[in-house]
Amino acid sequence: MEKNEVLSLFDQNRKNPGKTFEVEAYFVRQPGKNGAEGMVYYSCYPPGKLTIGINEQIVYFSELQQDFEWKVFEHDQPKNLKESLIKYGFIAEEPEAFLVLDLKDLPGDLKVNKQVEIRRLETLEALEDYEKVSAAIWGEKHQDSLRQEFKDQPEKISLYVAYIQNEPVSISRLSFDDEQPNFAGFFGGSTLPEYRGQGIYTALVLARIKEAIDKGYQYGYVDALPTSEPILKKLGFVKLSTSCPLIWKLNS
């Protein structure tokens, strides 16, 4: 994989996303829907315009009565973007490794826990098992918006649940977004604490790799926390950058 070329392709897609985004000279943003937070998806403010730009986004989303996330990659400009947002009161979440897998370069023989049963969800009723695991790990955050997305646009999201002895123990999702036509997004991998370290996360990644290949995607990408980064690298994912979600809360 030519790292710089792949990262450049990803960034070009960020600058020219689908029709649900607002694209301006220095930013790309998306209002939240179905209770989800809004997002500044990409920005490239000149240093002299950054302060004005930050204020503009805060006013825009405040008028919509929405919290929002400003996604910052370490290679984004200006270089002090993250620090400037923090000074304004944005809350920096844990940095994530931006990893990409060339779906032509898959690892060889991989050991998977044979006790794990992976199911790709097909109905809203089956979503209850996904929500059960999600709530146990993360609380109720974004449950309604995920259910609505699964109902309205099933072609853009695949939800997976891993079971041990018919008990849901781990979840993940695969996203097919208009803004990244070359890249399938591997998100939401979460396993109940008592079942971690048993190859369940790996099994979910492999199931999603198969679907992404079947759908004709060239790359898979993920924003990985330190707990999952080593596993993903063993599966062939390569680190291209680091990302950090910065959150603006209306009542902060």
GROMACS .gro file of C-alpha atoms in nm:
model
  252
    1MET     CA    1   0.000   0.000   0.000
    2GLU     CA    2   0.128   0.347  -0.089
    3LYS     CA    3   0.035   0.525   0.234
    4ASN     CA    4   0.046   0.883   0.108
    5GLU     CA    5  -0.164   0.804  -0.198
    6VAL     CA    6  -0.431   0.626   0.006
    7LEU     CA    7  -0.444   0.906   0.263
    8SER     CA    8  -0.469   1.163  -0.017
    9LEU     CA    9  -0.762   0.971  -0.169
   10PHE     CA   10  -0.937   0.960   0.168
   11ASP     CA   11  -0.884   1.335   0.215
   12GLN     CA   12  -1.014   1.415  -0.134
   13ASN     CA   13  -1.330   1.230  -0.043
   14ARG     CA   14  -1.354   1.429   0.281
   15LYS     CA   15  -1.337   1.753   0.081
   16ASN     CA   16  -1.602   1.642  -0.169
   17PRO     CA   17  -1.858   1.428   0.016
   18GLY     CA   18  -2.219   1.342  -0.064
   19LYS     CA   19  -2.519   1.570  -0.098
   20THR     CA   20  -2.614   1.550   0.272
   21PHE     CA   21  -2.310   1.766   0.358
   22GLU     CA   22  -2.263   2.141   0.336
   23VAL     CA   23  -1.942   2.211   0.145
   24GLU     CA   24  -1.780   2.553   0.179
   25ALA     CA   25  -1.436   2.695   0.104
   26TYR     CA   26  -1.286   2.613   0.443
   27PHE     CA   27  -1.510   2.342   0.589
   28VAL     CA   28  -1.746   2.054   0.530
   29ARG     CA   29  -2.018   1.997   0.787
   30GLN     CA   30  -2.332   1.793   0.842
   31PRO     CA   31  -2.625   1.871   1.071
   32GLY     CA   32  -2.733   1.587   1.297
   33LYS     CA   33  -3.047   1.385   1.219
   34ASN     CA   34  -3.274   1.167   1.429
   35GLY     CA   35  -3.123   1.292   1.752
   36ALA     CA   36  -2.760   1.244   1.649
   37GLU     CA   37  -2.501   1.517   1.701
   38GLY     CA   38  -2.380   1.733   1.414
   39MET     CA   39  -2.030   1.714   1.268
   40VAL     CA   40  -1.758   1.926   1.114
   41TYR     CA   41  -1.633   1.656   0.881
   42TYR     CA   42  -1.337   1.844   0.731
   43SER     CA   43  -1.176   2.186   0.772
   44CYS     CA   44  -0.880   2.374   0.626
   45TYR     CA   45  -0.899   2.726   0.767
   46PRO     CA   46  -0.600   2.955   0.706
   47PRO     CA   47  -0.445   3.046   1.043
   48GLY     CA   48  -0.582   3.400   1.023
   49LYS     CA   49  -0.939   3.279   0.972
   50LEU     CA   50  -0.945   2.997   1.229
   51THR     CA   51  -1.089   3.198   1.518
   52ILE     CA   52  -1.372   3.331   1.302
   53GLY     CA   53  -1.434   2.980   1.167
   54ILE     CA   54  -1.460   2.823   1.511
   55ASN     CA   55  -1.708   3.088   1.621
   56GLU     CA   56  -1.910   3.036   1.305
   57GLN     CA   57  -1.949   2.663   1.368
   58ILE     CA   58  -2.043   2.712   1.732
   59VAL     CA   59  -2.313   2.964   1.636
   60TYR     CA   60  -2.444   2.744   1.355
   61PHE     CA   61  -2.491   2.431   1.564
   62SER     CA   62  -2.611   2.627   1.868
   63GLU     CA   63  -2.894   2.768   1.656
   64LEU     CA   64  -2.984   2.410   1.563
   65GLN     CA   65  -2.972   2.317   1.934
   66GLN     CA   66  -2.719   2.044   1.857
   67ASP     CA   67  -2.401   1.922   2.015
   68PHE     CA   68  -2.141   1.855   1.748
   69GLU     CA   69  -1.814   1.679   1.682
   70TRP     CA   70  -1.519   1.838   1.504
   71LYS     CA   71  -1.311   1.552   1.365
   72VAL     CA   72  -0.942   1.648   1.357
   73PHE     CA   73  -0.666   1.443   1.195
   74GLU     CA   74  -0.305   1.505   1.290
   75HIS     CA   75  -0.224   1.609   0.932
   76ASP     CA   76  -0.511   1.862   0.912
   77GLN     CA   77  -0.430   2.231   0.882
   78PRO     CA   78  -0.360   2.458   1.056
   79LYS     CA   79  -0.132   2.261   1.284
   80ASN     CA   80  -0.275   2.422   1.597
   81LEU     CA   81  -0.636   2.327   1.510
   82LYS     CA   82  -0.680   2.077   1.793
   83GLU     CA   83  -0.522   2.305   2.054
   84SER     CA   84  -0.734   2.600   1.939
   85LEU     CA   85  -1.057   2.400   1.970
   86ILE     CA   86  -0.964   2.288   2.321
   87LYS     CA   87  -0.902   2.653   2.421
   88TYR     CA   88  -1.257   2.732   2.303
   89GLY     CA   89  -1.401   2.466   2.530
   90PHE     CA   90  -1.421   2.165   2.303
   91ILE     CA   91  -1.375   1.835   2.484
   92ALA     CA   92  -1.103   1.617   2.332
   93GLU     CA   93  -1.189   1.248   2.342
   94GLU     CA   94  -0.922   0.979   2.334
   95PRO     CA   95  -0.708   0.995   2.017
   96GLU     CA   96  -0.765   0.714   1.770
   97ALA     CA   97  -0.530   0.553   1.522
   98PHE     CA   98  -0.657   0.592   1.165
   99LEU     CA   99  -0.595   0.252   1.009
  100VAL     CA  100  -0.658   0.134   0.653
  101LEU     CA  101  -0.665  -0.216   0.507
  102ASP     CA  102  -0.609  -0.280   0.137
  103LEU     CA  103  -0.869  -0.549   0.079
  104LYS     CA  104  -0.640  -0.716  -0.177
  105ASP     CA  105  -0.371  -0.771   0.088
  106LEU     CA  106  -0.531  -0.999   0.341
  107PRO     CA  107  -0.347  -1.194   0.611
  108GLY     CA  108  -0.300  -1.568   0.582
  109ASP     CA  109  -0.413  -1.836   0.824
  110LEU     CA  110  -0.594  -1.681   1.119
  111LYS     CA  111  -0.721  -1.862   1.425
  112VAL     CA  112  -1.080  -1.780   1.515
  113ASN     CA  113  -1.270  -1.893   1.823
  114LYS     CA  114  -1.492  -2.170   1.686
  115GLN     CA  115  -1.742  -2.120   1.966
  116VAL     CA  116  -1.832  -1.779   1.827
  117GLU     CA  117  -2.138  -1.747   1.607
  118ILE     CA  118  -2.149  -1.431   1.395
  119ARG     CA  119  -2.485  -1.302   1.275
  120ARG     CA  120  -2.549  -1.015   1.035
  121LEU     CA  121  -2.875  -0.855   1.144
  122GLU     CA  122  -3.161  -0.853   0.896
  123THR     CA  123  -3.460  -0.721   1.097
  124LEU     CA  124  -3.541  -0.447   1.346
  125GLU     CA  125  -3.641  -0.716   1.596
  126ALA     CA  126  -3.292  -0.866   1.580
  127LEU     CA  127  -3.149  -0.522   1.661
  128GLU     CA  128  -3.252  -0.572   2.023
  129ASP     CA  129  -2.950  -0.799   2.082
  130TYR     CA  130  -2.718  -0.533   1.936
  131GLU     CA  131  -2.873  -0.266   2.157
  132LYS     CA  132  -2.848  -0.489   2.464
  133VAL     CA  133  -2.470  -0.521   2.429
  134SER     CA  134  -2.427  -0.156   2.331
  135ALA     CA  135  -2.622  -0.034   2.634
  136ALA     CA  136  -2.421  -0.258   2.868
  137ILE     CA  137  -2.093  -0.107   2.743
  138TRP     CA  138  -2.176   0.248   2.634
  139GLY     CA  139  -2.517   0.328   2.781
  140GLU     CA  140  -2.809   0.444   2.569
  141LYS     CA  141  -2.613   0.697   2.360
  142HIS     CA  142  -2.726   0.710   1.994
  143GLN     CA  143  -2.951   0.405   2.023
  144ASP     CA  144  -3.247   0.582   1.860
  145SER     CA  145  -3.044   0.728   1.573
  146LEU     CA  146  -2.883   0.393   1.495
  147ARG     CA  147  -3.220   0.218   1.488
  148GLN     CA  148  -3.359   0.487   1.257
  149GLU     CA  149  -3.058   0.462   1.024
  150PHE     CA  150  -3.091   0.084   1.009
  151LYS     CA  151  -3.461   0.121   0.928
  152ASP     CA  152  -3.433   0.399   0.669
  153GLN     CA  153  -3.105   0.318   0.493
  154PRO     CA  154  -3.024  -0.052   0.539
  155GLU     CA  155  -2.804  -0.044   0.229
  156LYS     CA  156  -2.563   0.193   0.407
  157ILE     CA  157  -2.507   0.001   0.727
  158SER     CA  158  -2.454  -0.361   0.827
  159LEU     CA  159  -2.486  -0.457   1.191
  160TYR     CA  160  -2.320  -0.765   1.338
  161VAL     CA  161  -2.363  -0.947   1.667
  162ALA     CA  162  -2.135  -1.221   1.800
  163TYR     CA  163  -2.288  -1.491   2.017
  164ILE     CA  164  -2.144  -1.742   2.263
  165GLN     CA  165  -2.391  -2.020   2.339
  166ASN     CA  166  -2.668  -1.809   2.188
  167GLU     CA  167  -2.589  -1.514   2.418
  168PRO     CA  168  -2.500  -1.180   2.252
  169VAL     CA  169  -2.154  -1.078   2.372
  170SER     CA  170  -2.003  -0.847   2.108
  171ILE     CA  171  -2.118  -0.606   1.835
  172SER     CA  172  -1.983  -0.413   1.539
  173ARG     CA  173  -2.101  -0.232   1.231
  174LEU     CA  174  -1.988  -0.178   0.872
  175SER     CA  175  -2.072   0.151   0.699
  176PHE     CA  176  -2.101   0.225   0.329
  177ASP     CA  177  -2.114   0.603   0.309
  178ASP     CA  178  -2.154   0.818  -0.002
  179GLU     CA  179  -1.868   1.041   0.114
  180GLN     CA  180  -1.616   0.756   0.102
  181PRO     CA  181  -1.704   0.546  -0.206
  182ASN     CA  182  -1.370   0.361  -0.202
  183PHE     CA  183  -1.367   0.287   0.171
  184ALA     CA  184  -1.590   0.071   0.390
  185GLY     CA  185  -1.596   0.190   0.751
  186PHE     CA  186  -1.533  -0.058   1.031
  187PHE     CA  187  -1.692   0.091   1.343
  188GLY     CA  188  -1.835   0.017   1.683
  189GLY     CA  189  -1.645  -0.299   1.772
  190SER     CA  190  -1.737  -0.361   2.136
  191THR     CA  191  -1.718  -0.674   2.349
  192LEU     CA  192  -1.854  -0.735   2.699
  193PRO     CA  193  -1.559  -0.724   2.943
  194GLU     CA  194  -1.589  -1.085   3.056
  195TYR     CA  195  -1.560  -1.210   2.696
  196ARG     CA  196  -1.258  -1.007   2.583
  197GLY     CA  197  -0.934  -1.173   2.477
  198GLN     CA  198  -1.111  -1.472   2.320
  199GLY     CA  199  -1.084  -1.384   1.949
  200ILE     CA  200  -1.441  -1.255   1.924
  201TYR     CA  201  -1.341  -0.910   1.800
  202THR     CA  202  -1.120  -1.072   1.535
  203ALA     CA  203  -1.409  -1.288   1.416
  204LEU     CA  204  -1.628  -0.979   1.372
  205VAL     CA  205  -1.355  -0.799   1.176
  206LEU     CA  206  -1.313  -1.095   0.941
  207ALA     CA  207  -1.687  -1.118   0.879
  208ARG     CA  208  -1.696  -0.751   0.784
  209ILE     CA  209  -1.388  -0.784   0.561
  210LYS     CA  210  -1.570  -1.055   0.366
  211GLU     CA  211  -1.877  -0.836   0.316
  212ALA     CA  212  -1.669  -0.534   0.210
  213ILE     CA  213  -1.490  -0.747  -0.050
  214ASP     CA  214  -1.819  -0.895  -0.173
  215LYS     CA  215  -1.954  -0.542  -0.219
  216GLY     CA  216  -1.651  -0.442  -0.428
  217TYR     CA  217  -1.478  -0.201  -0.189
  218GLN     CA  218  -1.107  -0.131  -0.230
  219TYR     CA  219  -1.022  -0.037   0.130
  220GLY     CA  220  -1.147  -0.078   0.483
  221TYR     CA  221  -1.081   0.189   0.743
  222VAL     CA  222  -1.122   0.229   1.116
  223ASP     CA  223  -1.056   0.481   1.392
  224ALA     CA  224  -0.900   0.248   1.646
  225LEU     CA  225  -0.855   0.287   2.018
  226PRO     CA  226  -0.534   0.150   2.176
  227THR     CA  227  -0.716  -0.167   2.282
  228SER     CA  228  -0.804  -0.267   1.925
  229GLU     CA  229  -0.512  -0.119   1.729
  230PRO     CA  230  -0.272  -0.416   1.785
  231ILE     CA  231  -0.540  -0.666   1.680
  232LEU     CA  232  -0.619  -0.474   1.363
  233LYS     CA  233  -0.253  -0.444   1.269
  234LYS     CA  234  -0.220  -0.822   1.295
  235LEU     CA  235  -0.507  -0.846   1.049
  236GLY     CA  236  -0.324  -0.625   0.797
  237PHE     CA  237  -0.450  -0.276   0.879
  238VAL     CA  238  -0.185  -0.003   0.843
  239LYS     CA  239  -0.171   0.321   1.041
  240LEU     CA  240  -0.188   0.630   0.817
  241SER     CA  241  -0.265   0.904   1.068
  242THR     CA  242  -0.417   0.979   1.407
  243SER     CA  243  -0.762   1.128   1.457
  244CYS     CA  244  -0.925   1.294   1.754
  245PRO     CA  245  -1.293   1.370   1.805
  246LEU     CA  246  -1.346   1.708   1.970
  247ILE     CA  247  -1.694   1.759   2.113
  248TRP     CA  248  -1.885   2.082   2.163
  249LYS     CA  249  -2.163   2.059   2.421
  250LEU     CA  250  -2.442   2.317   2.415
  251ASN     CA  251  -2.451   2.338   2.792
  252SER     CA  252  -2.076   2.335   2.849
   0.00000   0.00000   0.00000
